[in-house]
PDB file of C-alpha atoms in Angstrom:
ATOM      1  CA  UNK A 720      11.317  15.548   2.516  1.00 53.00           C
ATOM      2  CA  UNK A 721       9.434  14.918  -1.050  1.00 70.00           C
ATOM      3  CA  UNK A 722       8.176  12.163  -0.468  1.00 68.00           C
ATOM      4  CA  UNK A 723       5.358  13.717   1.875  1.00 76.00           C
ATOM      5  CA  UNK A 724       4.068  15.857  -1.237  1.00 84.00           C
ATOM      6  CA  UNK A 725       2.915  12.486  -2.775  1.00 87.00           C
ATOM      7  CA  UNK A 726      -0.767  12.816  -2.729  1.00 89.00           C
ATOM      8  CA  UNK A 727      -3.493  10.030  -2.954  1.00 90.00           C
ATOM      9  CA  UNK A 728      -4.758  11.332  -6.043  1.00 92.00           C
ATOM     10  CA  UNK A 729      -1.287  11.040  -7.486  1.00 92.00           C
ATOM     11  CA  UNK A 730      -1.161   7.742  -6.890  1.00 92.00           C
ATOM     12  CA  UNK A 731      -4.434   6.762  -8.512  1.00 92.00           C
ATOM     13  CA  UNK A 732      -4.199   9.054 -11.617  1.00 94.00           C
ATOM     14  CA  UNK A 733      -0.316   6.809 -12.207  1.00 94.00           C
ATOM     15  CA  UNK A 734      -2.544   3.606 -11.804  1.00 93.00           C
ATOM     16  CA  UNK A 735      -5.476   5.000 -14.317  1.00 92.00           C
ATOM     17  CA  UNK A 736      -3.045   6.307 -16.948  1.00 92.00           C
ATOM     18  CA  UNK A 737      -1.215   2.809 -16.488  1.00 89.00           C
ATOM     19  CA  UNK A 738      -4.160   0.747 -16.672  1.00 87.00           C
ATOM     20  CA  UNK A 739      -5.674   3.188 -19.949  1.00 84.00           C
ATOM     21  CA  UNK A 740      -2.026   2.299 -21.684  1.00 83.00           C
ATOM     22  CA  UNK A 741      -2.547  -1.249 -21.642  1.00 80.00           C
ATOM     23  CA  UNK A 742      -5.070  -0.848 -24.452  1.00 74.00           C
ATOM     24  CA  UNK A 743      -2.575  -0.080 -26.716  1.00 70.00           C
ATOM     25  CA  UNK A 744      -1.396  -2.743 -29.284  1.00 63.00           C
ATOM     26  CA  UNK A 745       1.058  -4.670 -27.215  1.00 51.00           C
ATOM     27  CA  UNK A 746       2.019  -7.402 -29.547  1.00 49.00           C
ATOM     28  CA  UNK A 747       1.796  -7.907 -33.599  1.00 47.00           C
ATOM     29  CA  UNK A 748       3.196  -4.597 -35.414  1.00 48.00           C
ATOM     30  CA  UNK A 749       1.248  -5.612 -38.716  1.00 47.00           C
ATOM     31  CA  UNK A 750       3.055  -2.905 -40.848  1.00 51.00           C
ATOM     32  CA  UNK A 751       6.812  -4.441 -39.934  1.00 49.00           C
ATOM     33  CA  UNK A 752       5.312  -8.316 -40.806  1.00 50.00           C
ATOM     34  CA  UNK A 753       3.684  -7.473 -44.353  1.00 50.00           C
ATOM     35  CA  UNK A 754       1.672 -10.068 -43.722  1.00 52.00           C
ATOM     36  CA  UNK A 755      -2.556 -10.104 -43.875  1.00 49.00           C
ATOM     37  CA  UNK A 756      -2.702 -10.628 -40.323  1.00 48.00           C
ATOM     38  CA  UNK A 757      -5.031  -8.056 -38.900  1.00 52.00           C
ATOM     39  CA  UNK A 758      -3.883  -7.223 -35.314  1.00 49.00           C
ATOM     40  CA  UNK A 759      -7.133  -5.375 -34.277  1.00 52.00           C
ATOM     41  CA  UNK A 760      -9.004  -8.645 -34.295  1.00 49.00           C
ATOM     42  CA  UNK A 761      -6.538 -10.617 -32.382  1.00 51.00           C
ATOM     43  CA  UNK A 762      -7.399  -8.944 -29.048  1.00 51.00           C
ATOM     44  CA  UNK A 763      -3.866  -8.805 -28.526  1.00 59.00           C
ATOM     45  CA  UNK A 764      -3.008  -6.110 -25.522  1.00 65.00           C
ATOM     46  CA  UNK A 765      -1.635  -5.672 -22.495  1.00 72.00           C
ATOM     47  CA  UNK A 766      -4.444  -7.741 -20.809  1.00 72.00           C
ATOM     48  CA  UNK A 767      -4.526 -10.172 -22.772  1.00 69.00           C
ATOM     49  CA  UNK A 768      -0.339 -11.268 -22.530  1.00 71.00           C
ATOM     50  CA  UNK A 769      -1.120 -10.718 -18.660  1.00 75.00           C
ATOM     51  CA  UNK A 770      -3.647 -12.877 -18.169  1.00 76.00           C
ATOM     52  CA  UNK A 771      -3.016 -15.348 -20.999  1.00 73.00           C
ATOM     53  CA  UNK A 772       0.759 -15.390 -22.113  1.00 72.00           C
ATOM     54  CA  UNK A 773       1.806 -14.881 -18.304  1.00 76.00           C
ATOM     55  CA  UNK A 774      -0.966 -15.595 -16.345  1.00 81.00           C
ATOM     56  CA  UNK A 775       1.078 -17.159 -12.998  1.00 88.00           C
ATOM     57  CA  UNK A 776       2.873 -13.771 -12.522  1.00 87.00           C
ATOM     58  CA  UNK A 777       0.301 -11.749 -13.218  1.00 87.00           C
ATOM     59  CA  UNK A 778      -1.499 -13.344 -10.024  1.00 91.00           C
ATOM     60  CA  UNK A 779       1.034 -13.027  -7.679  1.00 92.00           C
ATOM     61  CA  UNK A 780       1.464  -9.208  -8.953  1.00 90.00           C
ATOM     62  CA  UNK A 781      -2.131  -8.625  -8.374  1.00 90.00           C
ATOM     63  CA  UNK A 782      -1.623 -10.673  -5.001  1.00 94.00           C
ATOM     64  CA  UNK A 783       1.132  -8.565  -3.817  1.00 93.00           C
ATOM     65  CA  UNK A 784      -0.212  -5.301  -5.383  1.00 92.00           C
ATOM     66  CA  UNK A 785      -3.828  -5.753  -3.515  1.00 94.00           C
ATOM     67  CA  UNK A 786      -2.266  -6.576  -0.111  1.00 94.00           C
ATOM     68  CA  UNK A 787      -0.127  -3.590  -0.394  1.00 93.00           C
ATOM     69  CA  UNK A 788      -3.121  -1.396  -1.151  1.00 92.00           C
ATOM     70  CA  UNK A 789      -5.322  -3.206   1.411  1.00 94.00           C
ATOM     71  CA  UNK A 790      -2.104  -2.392   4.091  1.00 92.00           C
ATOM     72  CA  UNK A 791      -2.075   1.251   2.527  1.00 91.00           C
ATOM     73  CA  UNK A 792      -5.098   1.988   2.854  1.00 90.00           C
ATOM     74  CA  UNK A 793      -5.588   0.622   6.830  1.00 91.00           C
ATOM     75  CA  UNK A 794      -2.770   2.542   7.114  1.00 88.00           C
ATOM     76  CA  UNK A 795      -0.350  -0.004   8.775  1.00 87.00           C
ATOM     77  CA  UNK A 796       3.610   0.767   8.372  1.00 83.00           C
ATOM     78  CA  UNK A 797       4.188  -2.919   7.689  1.00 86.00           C
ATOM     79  CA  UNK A 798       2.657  -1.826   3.745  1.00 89.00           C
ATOM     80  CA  UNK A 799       6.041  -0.426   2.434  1.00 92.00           C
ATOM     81  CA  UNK A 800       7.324  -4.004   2.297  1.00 93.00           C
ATOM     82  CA  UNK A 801       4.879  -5.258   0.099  1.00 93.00           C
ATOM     83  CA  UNK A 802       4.915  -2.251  -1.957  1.00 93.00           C
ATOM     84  CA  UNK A 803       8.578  -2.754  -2.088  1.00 94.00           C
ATOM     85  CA  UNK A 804       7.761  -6.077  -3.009  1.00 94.00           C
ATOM     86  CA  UNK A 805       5.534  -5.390  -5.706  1.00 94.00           C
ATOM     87  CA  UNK A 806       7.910  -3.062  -7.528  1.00 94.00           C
ATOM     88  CA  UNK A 807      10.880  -5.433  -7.284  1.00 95.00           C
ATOM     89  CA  UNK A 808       8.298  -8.033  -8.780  1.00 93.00           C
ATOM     90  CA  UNK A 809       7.030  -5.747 -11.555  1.00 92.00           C
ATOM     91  CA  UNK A 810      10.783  -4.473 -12.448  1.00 92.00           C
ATOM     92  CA  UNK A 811      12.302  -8.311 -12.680  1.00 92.00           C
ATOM     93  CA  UNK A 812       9.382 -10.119 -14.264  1.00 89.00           C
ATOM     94  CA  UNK A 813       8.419  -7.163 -17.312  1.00 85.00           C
ATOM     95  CA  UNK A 814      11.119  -5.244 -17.255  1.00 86.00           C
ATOM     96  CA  UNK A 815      13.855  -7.813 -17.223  1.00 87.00           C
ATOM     97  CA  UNK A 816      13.060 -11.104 -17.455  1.00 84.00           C
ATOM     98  CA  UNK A 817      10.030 -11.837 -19.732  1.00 81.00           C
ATOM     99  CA  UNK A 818      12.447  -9.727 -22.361  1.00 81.00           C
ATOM    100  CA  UNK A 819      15.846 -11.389 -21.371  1.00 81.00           C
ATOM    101  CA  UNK A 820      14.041 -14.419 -21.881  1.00 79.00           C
ATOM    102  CA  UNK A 821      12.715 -13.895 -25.324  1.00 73.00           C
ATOM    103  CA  UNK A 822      16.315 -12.062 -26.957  1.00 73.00           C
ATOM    104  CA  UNK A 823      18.363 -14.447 -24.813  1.00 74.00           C
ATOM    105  CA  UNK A 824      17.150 -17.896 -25.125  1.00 69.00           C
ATOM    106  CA  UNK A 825      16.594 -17.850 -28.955  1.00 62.00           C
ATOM    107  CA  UNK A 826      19.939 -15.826 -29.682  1.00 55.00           C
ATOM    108  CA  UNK A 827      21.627 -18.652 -27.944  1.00 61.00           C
ATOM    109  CA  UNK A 828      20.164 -20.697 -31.139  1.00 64.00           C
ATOM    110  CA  UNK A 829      21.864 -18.907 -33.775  1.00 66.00           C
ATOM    111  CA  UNK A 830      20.986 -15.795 -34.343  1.00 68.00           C
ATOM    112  CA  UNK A 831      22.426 -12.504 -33.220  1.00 73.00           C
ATOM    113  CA  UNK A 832      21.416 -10.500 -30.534  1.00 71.00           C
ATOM    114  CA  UNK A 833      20.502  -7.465 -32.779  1.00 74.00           C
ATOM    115  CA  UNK A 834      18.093  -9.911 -34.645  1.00 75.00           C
ATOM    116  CA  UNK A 835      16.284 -11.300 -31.258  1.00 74.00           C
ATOM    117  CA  UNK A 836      16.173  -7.563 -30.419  1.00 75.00           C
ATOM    118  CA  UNK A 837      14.444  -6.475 -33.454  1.00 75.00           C
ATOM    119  CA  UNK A 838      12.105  -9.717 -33.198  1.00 72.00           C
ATOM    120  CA  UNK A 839      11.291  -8.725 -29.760  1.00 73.00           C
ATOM    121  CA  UNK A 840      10.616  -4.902 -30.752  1.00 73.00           C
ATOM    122  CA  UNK A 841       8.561  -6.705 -33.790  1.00 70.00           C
ATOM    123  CA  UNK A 842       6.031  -8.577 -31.869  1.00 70.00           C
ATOM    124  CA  UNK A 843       5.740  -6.604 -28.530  1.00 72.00           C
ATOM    125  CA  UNK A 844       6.249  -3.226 -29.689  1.00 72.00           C
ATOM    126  CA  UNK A 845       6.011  -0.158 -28.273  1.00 74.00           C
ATOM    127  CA  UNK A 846       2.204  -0.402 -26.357  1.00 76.00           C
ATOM    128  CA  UNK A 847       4.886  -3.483 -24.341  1.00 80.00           C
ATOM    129  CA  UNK A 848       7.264  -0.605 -23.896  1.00 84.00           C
ATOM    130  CA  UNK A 849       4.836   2.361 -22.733  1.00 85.00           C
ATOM    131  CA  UNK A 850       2.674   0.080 -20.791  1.00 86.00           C
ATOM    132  CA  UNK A 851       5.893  -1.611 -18.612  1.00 89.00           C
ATOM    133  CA  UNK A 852       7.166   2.148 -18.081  1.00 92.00           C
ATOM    134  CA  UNK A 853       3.745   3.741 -17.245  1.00 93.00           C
ATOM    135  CA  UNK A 854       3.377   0.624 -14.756  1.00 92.00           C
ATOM    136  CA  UNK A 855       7.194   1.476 -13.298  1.00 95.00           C
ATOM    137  CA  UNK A 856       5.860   5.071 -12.406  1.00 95.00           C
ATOM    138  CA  UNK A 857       2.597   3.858 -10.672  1.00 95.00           C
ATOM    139  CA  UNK A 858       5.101   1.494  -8.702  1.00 95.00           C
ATOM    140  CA  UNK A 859       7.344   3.722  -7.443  1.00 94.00           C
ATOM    141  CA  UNK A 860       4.410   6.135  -6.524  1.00 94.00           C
ATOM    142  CA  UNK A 861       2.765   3.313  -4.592  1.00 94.00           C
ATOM    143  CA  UNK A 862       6.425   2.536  -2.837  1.00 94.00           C
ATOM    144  CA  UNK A 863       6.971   6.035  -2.071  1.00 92.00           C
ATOM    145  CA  UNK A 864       3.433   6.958  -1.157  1.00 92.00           C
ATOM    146  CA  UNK A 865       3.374   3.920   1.552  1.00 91.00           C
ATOM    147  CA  UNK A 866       7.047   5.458   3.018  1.00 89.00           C
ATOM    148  CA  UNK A 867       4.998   8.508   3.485  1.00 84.00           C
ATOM    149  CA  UNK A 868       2.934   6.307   5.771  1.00 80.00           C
ATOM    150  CA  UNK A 869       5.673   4.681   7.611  1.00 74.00           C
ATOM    151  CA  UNK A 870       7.167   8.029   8.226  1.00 73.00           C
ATOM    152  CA  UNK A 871       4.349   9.626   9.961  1.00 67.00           C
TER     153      UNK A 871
END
């Protein structure tokens, strides 16, 4: 099966490029605003909606994601649960409920969908969308890397 070809190294490098894409702009697109507000000086990344804008989840991510390395790495078969767990977490908080949440609850005010879409796209960008999709890789590594455990 494929899933035994996953290496270690595989693994990490997903992690590395994820964590070197969340130094991309995630949040004001300063061309698209035409306004004098100068994005580089707002410190305005990934990090900083993780552990400011969404701090709560971002703990129990980490949680999850360190006990599942911490099982992976004593090399226990219980670990593909909470690496299971930690991509369900990372796929319904950032990839479909922090954005539901934004589009959804202020198109419900008035304005159209396409609008909360383009607001959205605005102010999160695409550093938001490379970052969540870089993270959903290292994930599904990490899932299918601790199946390679349970298997053996």
């Amino acid at each position: 099966m494929w899933v035994r070809k996953i290496k270690v190294w595989q693994v990490s490098l997903a992690f590395v490029v994820w964590i070197g894409t969340m130094f991309l702009p995630a949040t004001v697109n300063q061309a698209k605003l035409n306004t004098n507000f100068d994005y580089k000086k707002s410190r305005e990344n990934f990090f900083y909606f993780l552990f400011h804008q969404v701090s709560f989840y971002s703990f129990i991510l980490g949680l999850v994601l360190l006990i599942s390395l911490f099982l992976i790495y004593r090399k226990i078969k219980f670990s593909v649960y909470f690496s299971f767990a930690s991509l369900i977490f990372y796929i319904s908080f950032l990839v479909i409920a922090f954005p539901s949440m934004i589009i959804f609850n202020h198109s419900l005010s008035g304005n159209t969908f396409g609008a909360e879409l383009s607001i959205f796209l605005t102010f999160y960008g695409a550093g938001y969308i490379i970052a969540v999709l870089f993270g959903l890789v290292a994930f599904l590594l990490l899932f299918l890397y601790s199946l390679r455990i349970k298997e053996c």
